[in-house]
Amino acid sequence: VSNGRMDFAAGGGHPHSRAYECFGADHKSTHDVMAESLEVIRKAWSEPTLTHSGKFFQIPEVIVNPKPIQNPLPPFYMATSSLDGVEVVARLGINMFLPIHTRTPEQVVEYANAYWAGLKQHGHDPKTRELGLLIPMHLAGTSGEAKARAEAGVMSYFKTILDLRIDYTDWLTRRGVELPTRLRTAAGAQVAFETVCEKHSVIGDANLAVGKIKKLTEQTSAAHVLAWFNIGTVPHSLVMESMERFTKDVMPKL
């Protein structure tokens, strides 16, 4: 379909999944490891041979194949949901994704503004960078129908995340380990479905979707929308129907 073209995106992972402990990683050094990892990947994909000597990785001379079809590199994105992460992305001068379902609308705008300002501060041209938004979506003929079809599936996702966060928080507390910043601010947060619909997603009819997406992109200067249709346990048939409605009734108006 893409003839080998791709967009490359990376993120720090979910602390509450215990991925850090599983791999013996320190969440406090996540951003430094991420920065060096991206440097290694860029070199591996753009140079005939890769040699790297850094704080976290020591790589002798190796040849990396296959390489991406895009020249010199495919677009790079980093996903983040913290201001510290935004600072890292801006310093590296790469494109950024913000998930709207993990932060308030005010925080999403704050983080977007910090990204654009940070790019300038670090000598990067914002006009050559791109901000994307990850947006949970479900569309139907009416907003009421969309909410009724999506509620159980969408809320199963938020319940799973909440249960994991609570369990992980209790586990770290019993061990006397300091909570990661992201977890400290969200570990016990319970969210109602109406709040999800209002502040953390696009769930409704086509007109609502067009208006909400336009508002979000205007507020943040985002040029890329990653529409998340298969969130939680929404049935596949409804996911496909929602996607078809989006391509027919929403995309032409954006």
Coordinates of N, CA and C in Angstrom, one line a residue:
V1 N 0.8 -1.2 0.0 CA 0.0 0.0 0.0 C 0.9 1.3 0.0
S2 N 1.9 1.3 0.8 CA 2.7 2.5 1.0 C 4.0 2.4 0.1
N3 N 4.2 1.3 -0.6 CA 5.5 1.1 -1.3 C 6.7 1.2 -0.5
G4 N 6.6 0.9 0.8 CA 7.7 0.9 1.7 C 7.8 2.2 2.5
R5 N 7.0 3.2 2.2 CA 7.1 4.4 3.0 C 6.5 4.2 4.4
M6 N 7.1 5.0 5.3 CA 6.5 4.9 6.7 C 6.8 6.1 7.5
D7 N 6.1 6.3 8.5 CA 6.4 7.3 9.6 C 6.9 6.6 10.8
F8 N 8.0 7.0 11.4 CA 8.5 6.4 12.5 C 8.2 7.1 13.8
A9 N 7.6 6.4 14.8 CA 7.2 7.1 16.0 C 7.7 6.2 17.2
A10 N 8.1 6.9 18.2 CA 8.7 6.3 19.4 C 8.1 6.9 20.7
G11 N 8.1 6.2 21.8 CA 7.6 6.7 23.0 C 8.3 6.1 24.2
G12 N 8.1 6.6 25.4 CA 8.8 6.1 26.6 C 8.1 4.9 27.2
G13 N 6.9 4.5 26.7 CA 6.3 3.3 27.2 C 5.4 3.7 28.4
H14 N 4.6 2.7 28.9 CA 3.6 2.9 30.0 C 4.3 2.5 31.3
P15 N 4.6 3.4 32.2 CA 5.2 2.9 33.5 C 4.4 1.9 34.2
H16 N 3.0 2.0 34.1 CA 2.2 1.1 34.9 C 2.2 -0.3 34.4
S17 N 2.8 -0.6 33.2 CA 2.8 -1.9 32.7 C 4.0 -2.7 33.3
R18 N 4.8 -2.1 34.2 CA 6.0 -2.7 34.8 C 7.1 -3.0 33.7
A19 N 7.0 -2.4 32.6 CA 8.0 -2.6 31.5 C 9.4 -2.2 32.0
Y20 N 9.5 -1.2 32.7 CA 10.8 -0.7 33.2 C 11.4 -1.7 34.1
E21 N 10.7 -2.3 35.0 CA 11.2 -3.3 35.9 C 11.6 -4.6 35.2
C22 N 10.7 -4.9 34.2 CA 11.0 -6.1 33.5 C 12.3 -6.1 32.7
F23 N 12.7 -4.9 32.2 CA 13.9 -4.8 31.4 C 15.0 -4.2 32.2
G24 N 14.8 -4.0 33.5 CA 15.9 -3.4 34.4 C 16.2 -2.0 34.1
A25 N 15.2 -1.2 33.6 CA 15.4 0.2 33.2 C 15.0 1.1 34.3
D26 N 15.6 2.3 34.3 CA 15.3 3.3 35.3 C 14.4 4.4 34.7
H27 N 13.2 4.6 35.2 CA 12.3 5.5 34.6 C 12.9 6.9 34.6
K28 N 13.8 7.2 35.6 CA 14.4 8.5 35.7 C 15.3 8.9 34.5
S29 N 15.8 7.9 33.8 CA 16.7 8.1 32.7 C 16.0 7.9 31.3
T30 N 14.7 7.7 31.4 CA 14.0 7.4 30.1 C 14.3 8.4 29.0
H31 N 14.2 9.7 29.3 CA 14.4 10.7 28.3 C 15.8 10.7 27.7
D32 N 16.8 10.5 28.5 CA 18.2 10.4 28.0 C 18.4 9.2 27.1
V33 N 17.8 8.0 27.6 CA 17.9 6.8 26.8 C 17.2 7.0 25.4
M34 N 16.0 7.6 25.5 CA 15.2 7.9 24.3 C 16.0 8.8 23.3
A35 N 16.6 9.8 23.8 CA 17.4 10.7 22.9 C 18.5 10.0 22.2
E36 N 19.3 9.2 23.0 CA 20.4 8.5 22.4 C 19.9 7.4 21.4
S37 N 18.8 6.7 21.8 CA 18.2 5.7 20.9 C 17.8 6.3 19.6
L38 N 17.2 7.5 19.6 CA 16.8 8.1 18.3 C 18.0 8.5 17.5
E39 N 19.1 8.9 18.2 CA 20.4 9.2 17.5 C 20.9 8.0 16.8
V40 N 20.9 6.8 17.5 CA 21.4 5.6 16.9 C 20.5 5.2 15.7
I41 N 19.2 5.3 15.8 CA 18.3 4.9 14.7 C 18.5 5.7 13.5
R42 N 18.7 7.0 13.7 CA 18.9 8.0 12.6 C 20.2 7.6 11.9
K43 N 21.3 7.3 12.6 CA 22.5 6.9 12.0 C 22.4 5.6 11.3
A44 N 21.7 4.7 11.9 CA 21.6 3.3 11.3 C 20.9 3.4 10.0
W45 N 19.9 4.3 9.9 CA 19.1 4.4 8.6 C 19.7 5.3 7.6
S46 N 20.7 6.2 7.9 CA 21.2 7.2 7.0 C 22.6 7.0 6.6
E47 N 23.4 6.2 7.4 CA 24.8 6.1 7.1 C 25.1 4.7 6.5
P48 N 26.1 4.6 5.7 CA 26.5 3.3 5.1 C 26.8 2.2 6.2
T49 N 27.6 2.7 7.2 CA 27.9 1.8 8.3 C 27.6 2.5 9.6
L50 N 27.2 1.8 10.6 CA 26.9 2.4 11.9 C 27.9 2.1 12.9
T51 N 28.4 3.2 13.5 CA 29.3 3.1 14.7 C 28.9 4.1 15.7
H52 N 28.7 3.6 16.9 CA 28.2 4.5 18.0 C 28.9 4.3 19.3
S53 N 29.3 5.3 20.0 CA 29.8 5.2 21.3 C 29.2 6.3 22.2
G54 N 28.3 5.9 23.0 CA 27.5 6.8 23.8 C 27.4 6.4 25.3
K55 N 26.5 7.0 26.0 CA 26.4 6.8 27.4 C 25.7 5.4 27.7
F56 N 24.7 5.1 26.8 CA 23.9 3.9 27.0 C 24.2 2.8 26.0
F57 N 24.7 3.1 24.8 CA 24.9 2.2 23.8 C 26.4 2.2 23.2
Q58 N 27.0 1.1 23.1 CA 28.3 0.9 22.4 C 28.1 0.0 21.3
I59 N 28.2 0.5 20.0 CA 28.0 -0.3 18.9 C 29.2 -0.3 17.9
P60 N 29.8 -1.4 17.7 CA 30.9 -1.5 16.7 C 30.5 -1.2 15.3
E61 N 31.4 -1.2 14.4 CA 31.0 -0.9 13.0 C 30.1 -2.1 12.4
V62 N 28.9 -1.7 12.1 CA 28.0 -2.7 11.5 C 27.2 -2.1 10.4
I63 N 26.7 -3.0 9.5 CA 25.9 -2.5 8.4 C 24.5 -2.9 8.7
V64 N 23.6 -1.9 8.6 CA 22.2 -2.1 8.9 C 21.4 -2.2 7.6
N65 N 20.7 -3.3 7.4 CA 19.8 -3.5 6.2 C 18.5 -4.2 6.7
P66 N 17.4 -4.0 6.0 CA 17.2 -3.0 4.9 C 17.0 -1.6 5.5
K67 N 17.2 -0.5 4.7 CA 17.0 0.8 5.1 C 15.7 1.4 4.6
P68 N 15.1 2.4 5.2 CA 13.9 2.9 4.7 C 14.0 3.4 3.3
I69 N 12.9 3.4 2.6 CA 12.9 3.9 1.2 C 13.0 5.4 1.1
Q70 N 12.5 6.1 2.1 CA 12.6 7.6 2.1 C 14.0 8.1 2.3
N71 N 14.4 9.1 1.6 CA 15.7 9.7 1.6 C 15.7 11.2 2.0
P72 N 16.4 11.6 3.0 CA 17.4 10.8 3.8 C 16.8 10.0 4.9
L73 N 15.6 10.4 5.4 CA 15.0 9.6 6.5 C 13.5 9.7 6.4
P74 N 12.8 8.7 7.0 CA 11.3 8.9 7.1 C 11.0 9.9 8.2
P75 N 9.8 10.5 8.2 CA 9.5 11.4 9.3 C 9.6 10.7 10.7
F76 N 10.2 11.4 11.6 CA 10.3 11.0 13.0 C 9.3 11.7 13.9
Y77 N 8.7 10.9 14.7 CA 7.8 11.4 15.8 C 8.1 10.9 17.1
M78 N 7.9 11.6 18.2 CA 8.0 11.1 19.5 C 6.7 11.4 20.2
A79 N 6.1 10.4 20.9 CA 4.8 10.6 21.6 C 5.2 10.9 23.1
T80 N 4.5 11.9 23.6 CA 4.7 12.2 25.0 C 3.5 12.8 25.7
S81 N 3.4 12.6 27.0 CA 2.2 13.2 27.7 C 2.7 13.9 29.0
S82 N 3.9 14.4 28.9 CA 4.4 15.2 30.0 C 5.2 16.4 29.5
L83 N 5.3 17.5 30.3 CA 6.0 18.7 29.9 C 7.5 18.4 29.8
D84 N 8.0 17.5 30.6 CA 9.4 17.1 30.5 C 9.7 16.4 29.2
G85 N 8.7 15.6 28.7 CA 8.9 14.9 27.4 C 8.8 15.9 26.3
V86 N 7.9 16.9 26.4 CA 7.8 17.9 25.4 C 9.1 18.7 25.2
E87 N 9.8 19.0 26.3 CA 11.1 19.6 26.3 C 12.1 18.8 25.5
V88 N 12.1 17.5 25.8 CA 13.0 16.6 25.1 C 12.8 16.6 23.6
V89 N 11.5 16.5 23.2 CA 11.2 16.5 21.8 C 11.6 17.8 21.1
A90 N 11.3 18.9 21.8 CA 11.6 20.2 21.2 C 13.2 20.3 21.1
R91 N 13.9 19.9 22.1 CA 15.4 19.9 22.0 C 15.9 19.1 20.9
L92 N 15.3 17.9 20.6 CA 15.8 17.1 19.6 C 15.3 17.6 18.2
G93 N 14.3 18.4 18.2 CA 13.8 19.0 16.9 C 13.1 18.0 16.0
I94 N 12.3 17.1 16.7 CA 11.6 16.1 15.9 C 10.1 16.4 16.0
N95 N 9.3 15.8 15.2 CA 7.8 15.9 15.3 C 7.3 15.3 16.5
M96 N 6.1 15.7 17.0 CA 5.6 15.3 18.2 C 4.1 14.8 18.1
F97 N 3.8 13.8 18.9 CA 2.4 13.4 19.0 C 1.9 13.6 20.5
L98 N 0.7 14.2 20.7 CA 0.1 14.4 22.0 C -1.1 13.5 22.0
P99 N -1.3 12.7 23.1 CA -2.6 12.0 23.2 C -3.6 12.8 24.0
I100 N -4.7 13.1 23.4 CA -5.7 14.0 24.1 C -6.4 13.2 25.2
H101 N -6.4 11.9 25.3 CA -7.2 11.1 26.3 C -6.5 11.0 27.6
T102 N -5.2 11.5 27.7 CA -4.5 11.3 29.0 C -4.3 12.7 29.7
R103 N -4.7 13.8 29.0 CA -4.5 15.1 29.6 C -5.7 15.9 29.3
T104 N -5.9 17.0 30.2 CA -7.1 17.9 30.0 C -6.9 18.7 28.7
P105 N -8.0 19.2 28.2 CA -7.9 20.1 27.0 C -6.9 21.3 27.2
E106 N -6.9 21.8 28.5 CA -6.0 22.9 28.8 C -4.6 22.5 28.7
Q107 N -4.3 21.3 29.2 CA -2.9 20.8 29.2 C -2.5 20.5 27.8
V108 N -3.4 20.0 26.9 CA -3.0 19.7 25.6 C -2.6 21.0 24.9
V109 N -3.3 22.1 25.1 CA -2.9 23.4 24.5 C -1.6 23.9 25.1
E110 N -1.5 23.7 26.4 CA -0.2 24.1 27.1 C 1.0 23.4 26.5
Y111 N 0.9 22.1 26.4 CA 2.0 21.3 25.9 C 2.3 21.6 24.4
A112 N 1.2 21.9 23.6 CA 1.5 22.3 22.2 C 2.2 23.6 22.2
N113 N 1.8 24.6 22.9 CA 2.5 25.9 23.0 C 3.9 25.7 23.4
A114 N 4.1 24.8 24.4 CA 5.5 24.6 24.9 C 6.4 24.0 23.8
Y115 N 5.8 23.1 23.0 CA 6.5 22.5 21.9 C 7.0 23.5 20.9
W116 N 6.1 24.3 20.4 CA 6.4 25.3 19.4 C 7.4 26.3 19.9
A117 N 7.3 26.8 21.2 CA 8.2 27.7 21.8 C 9.6 27.0 22.0
G118 N 9.5 25.7 22.4 CA 10.8 25.0 22.6 C 11.6 24.8 21.4
L119 N 10.9 24.5 20.2 CA 11.6 24.4 19.0 C 12.4 25.6 18.6
K120 N 11.8 26.8 18.8 CA 12.5 28.1 18.5 C 13.6 28.3 19.5
Q121 N 13.4 27.9 20.7 CA 14.4 28.1 21.8 C 15.7 27.3 21.4
H122 N 15.5 26.1 20.9 CA 16.6 25.2 20.6 C 17.1 25.4 19.1
G123 N 16.7 26.4 18.4 CA 17.2 26.7 17.1 C 16.6 25.9 16.0
H124 N 15.4 25.3 16.2 CA 14.7 24.6 15.1 C 13.6 25.4 14.5
D125 N 13.4 25.2 13.2 CA 12.3 26.0 12.5 C 11.0 25.3 12.7
P126 N 10.0 25.9 13.4 CA 8.7 25.2 13.6 C 8.0 24.9 12.3
K127 N 8.3 25.7 11.3 CA 7.6 25.5 10.0 C 8.0 24.2 9.4
T128 N 9.1 23.6 9.8 CA 9.5 22.3 9.2 C 9.2 21.2 10.1
R129 N 8.5 21.4 11.2 CA 8.2 20.4 12.2 C 6.6 20.2 12.2
E130 N 6.2 19.1 12.7 CA 4.7 18.8 12.7 C 4.3 18.3 14.1
L131 N 3.1 18.8 14.5 CA 2.5 18.3 15.7 C 1.3 17.4 15.3
G132 N 1.2 16.3 15.9 CA 0.1 15.4 15.7 C -0.7 15.2 17.0
L133 N -2.0 14.9 16.9 CA -2.8 14.6 18.0 C -3.4 13.2 17.9
L134 N -3.3 12.4 19.0 CA -3.9 11.1 19.0 C -5.3 11.3 19.6
I135 N -6.3 10.9 18.9 CA -7.7 11.2 19.3 C -8.5 10.0 19.2
P136 N -9.0 9.5 20.4 CA -10.0 8.4 20.4 C -11.3 8.9 19.6
M137 N -11.8 8.0 18.8 CA -13.0 8.4 18.0 C -14.0 7.3 17.8
H138 N -15.3 7.7 17.8 CA -16.3 6.8 17.3 C -17.4 7.7 16.7
L139 N -17.8 7.3 15.5 CA -18.9 8.1 14.8 C -20.1 7.2 14.5
A140 N -21.2 7.9 14.5 CA -22.5 7.2 14.1 C -23.4 8.2 13.5
G141 N -24.6 7.8 13.2 CA -25.6 8.8 12.5 C -26.0 9.9 13.4
T142 N -26.1 9.7 14.7 CA -26.3 10.7 15.7 C -25.3 10.6 16.9
S143 N -25.2 11.7 17.6 CA -24.3 11.7 18.7 C -24.7 10.7 19.8
G144 N -26.1 10.6 20.0 CA -26.6 9.7 21.0 C -26.3 8.3 20.6
E145 N -26.4 7.9 19.4 CA -26.1 6.6 18.9 C -24.7 6.3 19.1
A146 N -23.8 7.2 18.7 CA -22.4 7.0 18.9 C -22.0 6.7 20.3
K147 N -22.5 7.5 21.2 CA -22.2 7.3 22.7 C -22.7 6.0 23.1
A148 N -23.9 5.6 22.7 CA -24.5 4.3 23.2 C -23.7 3.1 22.7
R149 N -23.2 3.2 21.4 CA -22.4 2.1 20.8 C -21.0 2.1 21.4
A150 N -20.4 3.2 21.8 CA -19.0 3.2 22.2 C -18.8 3.1 23.7
E151 N -19.8 3.4 24.5 CA -19.5 3.6 26.0 C -18.9 2.4 26.6
A152 N -19.4 1.2 26.4 CA -18.9 0.0 27.1 C -17.5 -0.3 26.7
G153 N -17.2 -0.2 25.4 CA -15.9 -0.5 24.8 C -14.9 0.5 25.2
V154 N -15.2 1.8 25.2 CA -14.3 2.8 25.5 C -14.0 2.8 27.0
M155 N -15.0 2.6 27.8 CA -14.8 2.7 29.3 C -14.0 1.4 29.7
S156 N -14.1 0.3 29.0 CA -13.3 -0.8 29.3 C -11.8 -0.5 29.3
Y157 N -11.4 0.3 28.3 CA -10.0 0.8 28.2 C -9.6 1.6 29.4
F158 N -10.4 2.6 29.8 CA -10.1 3.5 30.9 C -10.1 2.7 32.2
K159 N -11.0 1.7 32.4 CA -11.0 0.9 33.6 C -9.7 0.0 33.7
T160 N -9.3 -0.5 32.6 CA -8.1 -1.4 32.6 C -6.9 -0.5 32.9
I161 N -6.8 0.7 32.4 CA -5.7 1.5 32.7 C -5.7 2.0 34.1
L162 N -6.9 2.3 34.6 CA -7.0 2.7 36.0 C -6.6 1.6 37.0
D163 N -7.1 0.4 36.7 CA -6.8 -0.8 37.5 C -5.3 -1.0 37.5
L164 N -4.6 -0.9 36.4 CA -3.2 -1.1 36.3 C -2.4 -0.1 37.1
R165 N -2.9 1.2 37.0 CA -2.2 2.3 37.7 C -2.3 2.1 39.2
I166 N -3.5 1.7 39.7 CA -3.7 1.5 41.1 C -2.8 0.4 41.6
D167 N -2.8 -0.7 40.9 CA -2.0 -1.9 41.2 C -0.5 -1.5 41.2
Y168 N -0.1 -0.8 40.2 CA 1.3 -0.5 40.1 C 1.7 0.5 41.2
T169 N 0.8 1.5 41.5 CA 1.1 2.5 42.5 C 1.3 1.8 43.9
D170 N 0.3 0.8 44.2 CA 0.4 0.1 45.4 C 1.7 -0.7 45.5
W171 N 2.1 -1.3 44.4 CA 3.3 -2.2 44.3 C 4.5 -1.3 44.6
L172 N 4.6 -0.2 44.0 CA 5.8 0.7 44.2 C 5.8 1.2 45.6
T173 N 4.7 1.6 46.1 CA 4.6 2.1 47.5 C 5.0 1.1 48.5
R174 N 4.6 -0.1 48.3 CA 5.0 -1.2 49.2 C 6.6 -1.4 49.2
R175 N 7.2 -1.1 48.0 CA 8.6 -1.3 47.9 C 9.4 0.0 48.3
G176 N 8.6 1.0 48.6 CA 9.3 2.3 49.0 C 9.9 3.0 47.8
V177 N 9.4 2.8 46.6 CA 9.9 3.4 45.4 C 9.2 4.7 45.1
E178 N 9.9 5.7 44.7 CA 9.2 7.0 44.3 C 8.4 6.8 43.0
L179 N 7.2 7.3 43.0 CA 6.4 7.2 41.8 C 6.9 8.1 40.6
P180 N 6.8 7.5 39.4 CA 7.2 8.4 38.2 C 6.2 9.6 38.2
T181 N 6.7 10.7 37.6 CA 5.9 11.9 37.6 C 4.5 11.7 37.0
R182 N 4.5 11.0 35.8 CA 3.2 10.8 35.1 C 2.2 10.0 36.0
L183 N 2.8 9.0 36.7 CA 1.9 8.2 37.5 C 1.4 9.0 38.7
R184 N 2.3 9.8 39.3 CA 1.9 10.6 40.5 C 0.7 11.4 40.3
T185 N 0.5 11.9 39.1 CA -0.6 12.9 38.8 C -1.9 12.2 38.3
A186 N -1.8 10.9 38.0 CA -2.9 10.2 37.3 C -3.3 8.9 38.0
A187 N -2.5 8.4 39.0 CA -2.7 7.1 39.4 C -4.1 6.7 39.9
G188 N -4.7 7.7 40.6 CA -6.0 7.3 41.1 C -7.2 8.0 40.4
A189 N -6.9 8.5 39.3 CA -7.9 9.4 38.6 C -9.1 8.5 38.0
Q190 N -10.3 8.7 38.4 CA -11.4 8.1 37.8 C -12.1 9.0 36.9
V191 N -12.5 8.6 35.7 CA -13.1 9.4 34.7 C -14.4 8.9 34.3
A192 N -15.4 9.8 34.2 CA -16.7 9.4 33.8 C -16.8 9.5 32.3
F193 N -17.8 8.7 31.7 CA -17.9 8.6 30.3 C -18.3 10.0 29.7
E194 N -19.1 10.7 30.3 CA -19.4 12.0 29.8 C -18.2 12.9 29.7
T195 N -17.3 12.8 30.7 CA -16.1 13.6 30.7 C -15.2 13.1 29.5
V196 N -15.1 11.8 29.3 CA -14.4 11.3 28.1 C -14.9 11.9 26.8
C197 N -16.2 11.9 26.7 CA -16.8 12.4 25.5 C -16.6 13.9 25.3
E198 N -16.6 14.6 26.4 CA -16.5 16.1 26.3 C -15.0 16.5 26.1
K199 N -14.1 15.9 26.8 CA -12.8 16.4 26.9 C -11.7 15.5 26.3
H200 N -11.9 14.2 26.1 CA -10.8 13.3 25.8 C -11.0 12.5 24.6
S201 N -12.0 12.9 23.7 CA -12.3 12.0 22.6 C -13.1 12.8 21.6
V202 N -13.4 12.2 20.4 CA -14.4 12.7 19.5 C -15.4 11.6 19.3
I203 N -16.5 11.6 20.0 CA -17.5 10.6 19.9 C -18.9 11.3 19.6
G204 N -19.4 11.1 18.4 CA -20.6 11.7 18.1 C -20.9 11.6 16.6
D205 N -21.7 12.5 16.0 CA -22.0 12.5 14.6 C -20.9 13.2 13.8
A206 N -21.1 13.2 12.5 CA -20.0 13.8 11.6 C -19.8 15.3 11.9
N207 N -20.9 16.0 12.1 CA -20.8 17.5 12.3 C -20.0 17.8 13.6
L208 N -20.3 17.0 14.6 CA -19.6 17.2 15.9 C -18.1 16.9 15.7
A209 N -17.8 15.8 14.9 CA -16.4 15.4 14.7 C -15.7 16.5 13.9
V210 N -16.3 17.1 12.9 CA -15.6 18.1 12.1 C -15.3 19.3 13.0
G211 N -16.3 19.8 13.8 CA -16.2 20.9 14.6 C -15.1 20.7 15.7
K212 N -15.1 19.6 16.3 CA -14.2 19.3 17.4 C -12.7 19.2 16.9
I213 N -12.6 18.5 15.8 CA -11.2 18.3 15.2 C -10.7 19.6 14.7
K214 N -11.5 20.5 14.1 CA -11.0 21.8 13.7 C -10.6 22.6 14.9
K215 N -11.4 22.6 15.9 CA -11.1 23.4 17.1 C -9.8 22.9 17.7
L216 N -9.6 21.6 17.8 CA -8.4 21.1 18.4 C -7.1 21.4 17.6
T217 N -7.2 21.3 16.3 CA -6.1 21.6 15.5 C -5.8 23.1 15.4
E218 N -6.8 23.9 15.5 CA -6.6 25.4 15.5 C -5.9 25.8 16.8
Q219 N -6.4 25.2 17.9 CA -5.9 25.6 19.2 C -4.4 25.2 19.4
T220 N -4.0 24.1 18.8 CA -2.7 23.5 19.0 C -1.8 23.7 17.8
S221 N -2.3 24.2 16.6 CA -1.5 24.3 15.4 C -1.1 22.9 14.9
A222 N -1.9 21.9 15.2 CA -1.6 20.5 14.8 C -1.9 20.3 13.3
A223 N -1.1 19.6 12.6 CA -1.3 19.3 11.2 C -1.5 17.8 10.9
H224 N -1.6 17.0 12.0 CA -1.7 15.6 11.8 C -2.6 15.0 12.9
V225 N -3.6 14.3 12.5 CA -4.5 13.6 13.4 C -4.4 12.1 13.3
L226 N -4.1 11.5 14.4 CA -4.1 10.0 14.4 C -5.4 9.6 15.0
A227 N -6.3 9.1 14.2 CA -7.7 8.8 14.7 C -7.6 7.3 15.2
W228 N -8.0 7.2 16.5 CA -7.9 5.9 17.2 C -9.4 5.4 17.3
F229 N -9.7 4.5 16.4 CA -11.1 4.0 16.3 C -11.3 2.7 17.1
N230 N -10.2 1.9 17.2 CA -10.4 0.6 17.9 C -10.0 0.6 19.3
I231 N -10.5 1.6 20.0 CA -10.1 1.8 21.4 C -10.9 0.8 22.3
G232 N -10.2 0.2 23.3 CA -10.9 -0.7 24.2 C -11.5 -1.9 23.5
T233 N -12.7 -2.2 23.8 CA -13.4 -3.4 23.3 C -14.6 -3.0 22.4
V234 N -14.5 -1.9 21.7 CA -15.5 -1.5 20.7 C -15.5 -2.6 19.6
P235 N -16.7 -3.2 19.3 CA -16.7 -4.3 18.4 C -16.2 -3.9 17.0
H236 N -15.5 -4.9 16.4 CA -14.8 -4.6 15.1 C -15.8 -4.1 14.0
S237 N -17.0 -4.6 14.0 CA -17.9 -4.2 12.9 C -18.3 -2.7 13.1
L238 N -18.4 -2.3 14.4 CA -18.7 -0.9 14.6 C -17.5 0.0 14.4
V239 N -16.3 -0.5 14.6 CA -15.1 0.2 14.3 C -15.0 0.5 12.8
M240 N -15.2 -0.5 12.0 CA -15.2 -0.4 10.6 C -16.3 0.6 10.1
E241 N -17.4 0.5 10.6 CA -18.5 1.4 10.2 C -18.2 2.9 10.6
S242 N -17.6 3.0 11.7 CA -17.2 4.4 12.2 C -16.1 4.9 11.3
M243 N -15.1 4.1 10.9 CA -14.0 4.5 10.0 C -14.6 4.9 8.6
E244 N -15.5 4.1 8.1 CA -16.1 4.5 6.8 C -16.8 5.8 6.9
R245 N -17.6 6.0 7.9 CA -18.3 7.3 8.1 C -17.3 8.4 8.2
F246 N -16.2 8.2 8.9 CA -15.2 9.3 9.0 C -14.6 9.6 7.6
T247 N -14.3 8.6 6.8 CA -13.7 8.9 5.5 C -14.7 9.6 4.6
K248 N -15.9 9.3 4.7 CA -17.0 9.8 3.8 C -17.5 11.1 4.2
D249 N -17.8 11.3 5.5 CA -18.5 12.5 6.0 C -17.6 13.5 6.8
V250 N -16.4 13.1 7.2 CA -15.6 14.0 8.0 C -14.4 14.5 7.2
M251 N -13.6 13.6 6.7 CA -12.3 13.9 6.1 C -12.5 15.0 5.0
P252 N -13.5 14.9 4.1 CA -13.6 15.9 3.0 C -13.8 17.3 3.6
K253 N -14.3 17.4 4.8 CA -14.6 18.8 5.4 C -13.5 19.3 6.2
L254 N -12.4 18.6 6.4 CA -11.3 19.1 7.2 C -10.2 19.8 6.4

